[in-house]
mmCIF file with all atom_site columns, C-alpha atoms in Angstrom:
data_model
loop_
_atom_site.group_PDB
_atom_site.id
_atom_site.type_symbol
_atom_site.label_atom_id
_atom_site.label_alt_id
_atom_site.label_comp_id
_atom_site.label_asym_id
_atom_site.label_entity_id
_atom_site.label_seq_id
_atom_site.pdbx_PDB_ins_code
_atom_site.Cartn_x
_atom_site.Cartn_y
_atom_site.Cartn_z
_atom_site.occupancy
_atom_site.B_iso_or_equiv
_atom_site.pdbx_formal_charge
_atom_site.auth_seq_id
_atom_site.auth_comp_id
_atom_site.auth_asym_id
_atom_site.auth_atom_id
_atom_site.pdbx_PDB_model_num
ATOM 1   C CA . HIS A 1 1   ? 12.284  -16.338 -8.930  1.00 0.00 ? 135 HIS A CA 1
ATOM 2   C CA . ALA A 1 2   ? 13.595  -15.123 -5.608  1.00 0.00 ? 136 ALA A CA 1
ATOM 3   C CA . SER A 1 3   ? 16.009  -12.442 -6.752  1.00 0.00 ? 137 SER A CA 1
ATOM 4   C CA . LEU A 1 4   ? 14.255  -9.257  -7.761  1.00 0.00 ? 138 LEU A CA 1
ATOM 5   C CA . SER A 1 5   ? 16.090  -6.703  -9.794  1.00 0.00 ? 139 SER A CA 1
ATOM 6   C CA . LEU A 1 6   ? 16.615  -3.330  -8.190  1.00 0.00 ? 140 LEU A CA 1
ATOM 7   C CA . ALA A 1 7   ? 14.315  -1.747  -10.753 1.00 0.00 ? 141 ALA A CA 1
ATOM 8   C CA . GLU A 1 8   ? 11.380  -3.914  -9.716  1.00 0.00 ? 142 GLU A CA 1
ATOM 9   C CA . ASN A 1 9   ? 11.936  -3.193  -6.059  1.00 0.00 ? 143 ASN A CA 1
ATOM 10  C CA . SER A 1 10  ? 12.224  0.521   -6.668  1.00 0.00 ? 144 SER A CA 1
ATOM 11  C CA . ASN A 1 11  ? 8.884   0.379   -8.498  1.00 0.00 ? 145 ASN A CA 1
ATOM 12  C CA . GLY A 1 12  ? 7.210   -0.928  -5.340  1.00 0.00 ? 146 GLY A CA 1
ATOM 13  C CA . LYS A 1 13  ? 8.959   1.675   -3.217  1.00 0.00 ? 147 LYS A CA 1
ATOM 14  C CA . ASN A 1 14  ? 8.016   4.500   -5.582  1.00 0.00 ? 148 ASN A CA 1
ATOM 15  C CA . LEU A 1 15  ? 4.393   3.398   -5.749  1.00 0.00 ? 149 LEU A CA 1
ATOM 16  C CA . PHE A 1 16  ? 4.248   3.223   -1.982  1.00 0.00 ? 150 PHE A CA 1
ATOM 17  C CA . SER A 1 17  ? 5.879   6.588   -1.378  1.00 0.00 ? 151 SER A CA 1
ATOM 18  C CA . GLN A 1 18  ? 3.815   8.336   -4.058  1.00 0.00 ? 152 GLN A CA 1
ATOM 19  C CA . ARG A 1 19  ? 0.444   6.691   -3.502  1.00 0.00 ? 153 ARG A CA 1
ATOM 20  C CA . CYS A 1 20  ? 0.324   5.145   -0.019  1.00 0.00 ? 154 CYS A CA 1
ATOM 21  C CA . ALA A 1 21  ? 2.694   6.967   2.338   1.00 0.00 ? 155 ALA A CA 1
ATOM 22  C CA . MET A 1 22  ? 0.512   10.079  2.742   1.00 0.00 ? 156 MET A CA 1
ATOM 23  C CA . CYS A 1 23  ? -1.725  7.954   4.952   1.00 0.00 ? 157 CYS A CA 1
ATOM 24  C CA . HIS A 1 24  ? 0.274   4.858   5.891   1.00 0.00 ? 158 HIS A CA 1
ATOM 25  C CA . GLY A 1 25  ? 3.521   6.755   6.460   1.00 0.00 ? 159 GLY A CA 1
ATOM 26  C CA . ALA A 1 26  ? 6.975   5.928   5.153   1.00 0.00 ? 160 ALA A CA 1
ATOM 27  C CA . ASP A 1 27  ? 7.313   3.473   8.067   1.00 0.00 ? 161 ASP A CA 1
ATOM 28  C CA . LEU A 1 28  ? 3.930   1.791   7.271   1.00 0.00 ? 162 LEU A CA 1
ATOM 29  C CA . LYS A 1 29  ? 2.787   2.530   10.821  1.00 0.00 ? 163 LYS A CA 1
ATOM 30  C CA . ALA A 1 30  ? 0.002   4.965   9.902   1.00 0.00 ? 164 ALA A CA 1
ATOM 31  C CA . THR A 1 31  ? 2.154   8.019   10.565  1.00 0.00 ? 165 THR A CA 1
ATOM 32  C CA . GLY A 1 32  ? 1.385   9.873   7.328   1.00 0.00 ? 166 GLY A CA 1
ATOM 33  C CA . PRO A 1 33  ? -0.131  13.378  7.402   1.00 0.00 ? 167 PRO A CA 1
ATOM 34  C CA . LEU A 1 34  ? -3.549  11.996  6.397   1.00 0.00 ? 168 LEU A CA 1
ATOM 35  C CA . ALA A 1 35  ? -3.516  8.965   8.696   1.00 0.00 ? 169 ALA A CA 1
ATOM 36  C CA . ASN A 1 36  ? -6.222  10.230  11.025  1.00 0.00 ? 170 ASN A CA 1
ATOM 37  C CA . LYS A 1 37  ? -8.281  11.969  8.363   1.00 0.00 ? 171 LYS A CA 1
ATOM 38  C CA . SER A 1 38  ? -9.999  8.837   7.099   1.00 0.00 ? 172 SER A CA 1
ATOM 39  C CA . THR A 1 39  ? -12.891 6.994   8.702   1.00 0.00 ? 173 THR A CA 1
ATOM 40  C CA . PRO A 1 40  ? -11.937 4.429   9.845   1.00 0.00 ? 174 PRO A CA 1
ATOM 41  C CA . PRO A 1 41  ? -8.413  5.751   10.517  1.00 0.00 ? 175 PRO A CA 1
ATOM 42  C CA . THR A 1 42  ? -5.512  4.352   8.515   1.00 0.00 ? 176 THR A CA 1
ATOM 43  C CA . PRO A 1 43  ? -4.325  0.987   9.853   1.00 0.00 ? 177 PRO A CA 1
ATOM 44  C CA . ASN A 1 44  ? -0.788  0.254   10.947  1.00 0.00 ? 178 ASN A CA 1
ATOM 45  C CA . LEU A 1 45  ? 0.497   -2.165  8.295   1.00 0.00 ? 179 LEU A CA 1
ATOM 46  C CA . THR A 1 46  ? 3.316   -3.584  10.424  1.00 0.00 ? 180 THR A CA 1
ATOM 47  C CA . THR A 1 47  ? 1.112   -5.576  12.805  1.00 0.00 ? 181 THR A CA 1
ATOM 48  C CA . PRO A 1 48  ? 1.664   -9.351  12.883  1.00 0.00 ? 182 PRO A CA 1
ATOM 49  C CA . ALA A 1 49  ? -1.923  -9.853  11.676  1.00 0.00 ? 183 ALA A CA 1
ATOM 50  C CA . PHE A 1 50  ? -1.390  -7.750  8.567   1.00 0.00 ? 184 PHE A CA 1
ATOM 51  C CA . LYS A 1 51  ? 2.015   -9.275  7.878   1.00 0.00 ? 185 LYS A CA 1
ATOM 52  C CA . LYS A 1 52  ? 0.394   -12.714 7.997   1.00 0.00 ? 186 LYS A CA 1
ATOM 53  C CA . ARG A 1 53  ? -2.279  -11.623 5.526   1.00 0.00 ? 187 ARG A CA 1
ATOM 54  C CA . LEU A 1 54  ? 0.389   -10.268 3.157   1.00 0.00 ? 188 LEU A CA 1
ATOM 55  C CA . ASP A 1 55  ? 2.283   -13.562 3.377   1.00 0.00 ? 189 ASP A CA 1
ATOM 56  C CA . ASP A 1 56  ? -0.808  -15.779 3.080   1.00 0.00 ? 190 ASP A CA 1
ATOM 57  C CA . TYR A 1 57  ? -2.397  -13.891 0.189   1.00 0.00 ? 191 TYR A CA 1
ATOM 58  C CA . PRO A 1 58  ? 0.422   -12.141 -1.676  1.00 0.00 ? 192 PRO A CA 1
ATOM 59  C CA . GLY A 1 59  ? -0.884  -9.444  -3.963  1.00 0.00 ? 193 GLY A CA 1
ATOM 60  C CA . VAL A 1 60  ? -4.517  -10.122 -3.125  1.00 0.00 ? 194 VAL A CA 1
ATOM 61  C CA . ILE A 1 61  ? -4.627  -7.786  -0.138  1.00 0.00 ? 195 ILE A CA 1
ATOM 62  C CA . VAL A 1 62  ? -2.961  -4.991  -2.039  1.00 0.00 ? 196 VAL A CA 1
ATOM 63  C CA . SER A 1 63  ? -5.104  -5.326  -5.143  1.00 0.00 ? 197 SER A CA 1
ATOM 64  C CA . SER A 1 64  ? -8.353  -5.739  -3.218  1.00 0.00 ? 198 SER A CA 1
ATOM 65  C CA . ILE A 1 65  ? -7.654  -2.544  -1.292  1.00 0.00 ? 199 ILE A CA 1
ATOM 66  C CA . ILE A 1 66  ? -6.498  -0.492  -4.252  1.00 0.00 ? 200 ILE A CA 1
ATOM 67  C CA . LEU A 1 67  ? -8.942  -1.798  -6.839  1.00 0.00 ? 201 LEU A CA 1
ATOM 68  C CA . ARG A 1 68  ? -11.860 -2.323  -4.459  1.00 0.00 ? 202 ARG A CA 1
ATOM 69  C CA . PRO A 1 69  ? -14.887 -1.469  -6.563  1.00 0.00 ? 203 PRO A CA 1
ATOM 70  C CA . ASN A 1 70  ? -17.176 -0.839  -3.589  1.00 0.00 ? 204 ASN A CA 1
ATOM 71  C CA . GLY A 1 71  ? -16.175 1.921   -1.245  1.00 0.00 ? 205 GLY A CA 1
ATOM 72  C CA . ASP A 1 72  ? -14.137 4.929   -2.245  1.00 0.00 ? 206 ASP A CA 1
ATOM 73  C CA . LEU A 1 73  ? -12.440 5.421   1.116   1.00 0.00 ? 207 LEU A CA 1
ATOM 74  C CA . ILE A 1 74  ? -9.011  6.084   -0.345  1.00 0.00 ? 208 ILE A CA 1
ATOM 75  C CA . PRO A 1 75  ? -10.004 8.447   -3.185  1.00 0.00 ? 209 PRO A CA 1
ATOM 76  C CA . ARG A 1 76  ? -12.493 10.236  -0.920  1.00 0.00 ? 210 ARG A CA 1
ATOM 77  C CA . THR A 1 77  ? -9.920  10.795  1.827   1.00 0.00 ? 211 THR A CA 1
ATOM 78  C CA . LEU A 1 78  ? -7.442  12.152  -0.721  1.00 0.00 ? 212 LEU A CA 1
ATOM 79  C CA . ARG A 1 79  ? -10.090 14.375  -2.315  1.00 0.00 ? 213 ARG A CA 1
ATOM 80  C CA . GLU A 1 80  ? -11.357 15.762  1.002   1.00 0.00 ? 214 GLU A CA 1
ATOM 81  C CA . ASN A 1 81  ? -7.815  16.712  1.940   1.00 0.00 ? 215 ASN A CA 1
ATOM 82  C CA . GLY A 1 82  ? -6.979  18.293  -1.386  1.00 0.00 ? 216 GLY A CA 1
ATOM 83  C CA . VAL A 1 83  ? -4.448  15.655  -2.416  1.00 0.00 ? 217 VAL A CA 1
ATOM 84  C CA . LYS A 1 84  ? -4.321  15.263  -6.189  1.00 0.00 ? 218 LYS A CA 1
ATOM 85  C CA . LEU A 1 85  ? -2.924  11.967  -7.430  1.00 0.00 ? 219 LEU A CA 1
ATOM 86  C CA . ALA A 1 86  ? -2.433  11.335  -11.118 1.00 0.00 ? 220 ALA A CA 1
ATOM 87  C CA . PRO A 1 87  ? -4.592  8.431   -12.281 1.00 0.00 ? 221 PRO A CA 1
ATOM 88  C CA . HIS A 1 88  ? -2.639  5.206   -12.331 1.00 0.00 ? 222 HIS A CA 1
ATOM 89  C CA . THR A 1 89  ? -3.441  2.077   -14.294 1.00 0.00 ? 223 THR A CA 1
ATOM 90  C CA . TRP A 1 90  ? -2.330  -0.692  -11.961 1.00 0.00 ? 224 TRP A CA 1
ATOM 91  C CA . THR A 1 91  ? -0.601  -3.642  -13.541 1.00 0.00 ? 225 THR A CA 1
ATOM 92  C CA . ILE A 1 92  ? -0.169  -7.074  -11.989 1.00 0.00 ? 226 ILE A CA 1
ATOM 93  C CA . GLN A 1 93  ? 3.533   -6.270  -11.781 1.00 0.00 ? 227 GLN A CA 1
ATOM 94  C CA . ASP A 1 94  ? 2.802   -3.063  -9.846  1.00 0.00 ? 228 ASP A CA 1
ATOM 95  C CA . LEU A 1 95  ? 0.723   -4.972  -7.326  1.00 0.00 ? 229 LEU A CA 1
ATOM 96  C CA . ARG A 1 96  ? 3.420   -7.631  -6.989  1.00 0.00 ? 230 ARG A CA 1
ATOM 97  C CA . ASP A 1 97  ? 6.136   -5.022  -6.573  1.00 0.00 ? 231 ASP A CA 1
ATOM 98  C CA . LEU A 1 98  ? 4.116   -3.147  -3.978  1.00 0.00 ? 232 LEU A CA 1
ATOM 99  C CA . ASN A 1 99  ? 3.391   -6.343  -2.075  1.00 0.00 ? 233 ASN A CA 1
ATOM 100 C CA . GLU A 1 100 ? 7.087   -7.254  -2.195  1.00 0.00 ? 234 GLU A CA 1
ATOM 101 C CA . TYR A 1 101 ? 8.115   -3.800  -1.007  1.00 0.00 ? 235 TYR A CA 1
ATOM 102 C CA . MET A 1 102 ? 5.630   -3.791  1.868   1.00 0.00 ? 236 MET A CA 1
ATOM 103 C CA . SER A 1 103 ? 6.627   -7.293  2.988   1.00 0.00 ? 237 SER A CA 1
ATOM 104 C CA . GLY A 1 104 ? 10.279  -6.264  2.994   1.00 0.00 ? 238 GLY A CA 1
ATOM 105 C CA . ALA A 1 105 ? 9.586   -2.984  4.772   1.00 0.00 ? 239 ALA A CA 1
ATOM 106 C CA . ILE A 1 106 ? 7.484   -4.699  7.436   1.00 0.00 ? 240 ILE A CA 1
ATOM 107 C CA . THR A 1 107 ? 10.231  -7.240  8.081   1.00 0.00 ? 241 THR A CA 1
ATOM 108 C CA . LYS A 1 108 ? 12.717  -4.376  8.518   1.00 0.00 ? 242 LYS A CA 1
ATOM 109 C CA . ALA A 1 109 ? 10.344  -2.482  10.816  1.00 0.00 ? 243 ALA A CA 1
ATOM 110 C CA . ARG A 1 110 ? 10.413  -5.219  13.457  1.00 0.00 ? 244 ARG A CA 1
#
């Protein structure tokens, strides 16, 4: 359904601000304090190319990045910079909410 409750949307926002913004920035433009600490550097998520990927493959991009079994770029970057994140068991709903939040935030960023 098209109408998301506020609670669902705030879940996506909270996940993003707690677990993504330190690199991607609150504006999704790779302005977080750790943005340039990773190799490769954190991508700007508001580019048309990324927006298209989010729209074409909703949830897949987010889950493949977060749950990617090969490559520990995200945990390694956090670890090397002394950022401690509580473990999080991602649910399908979390990934959907995060995707929804990012899509909405990107649209607003234009």
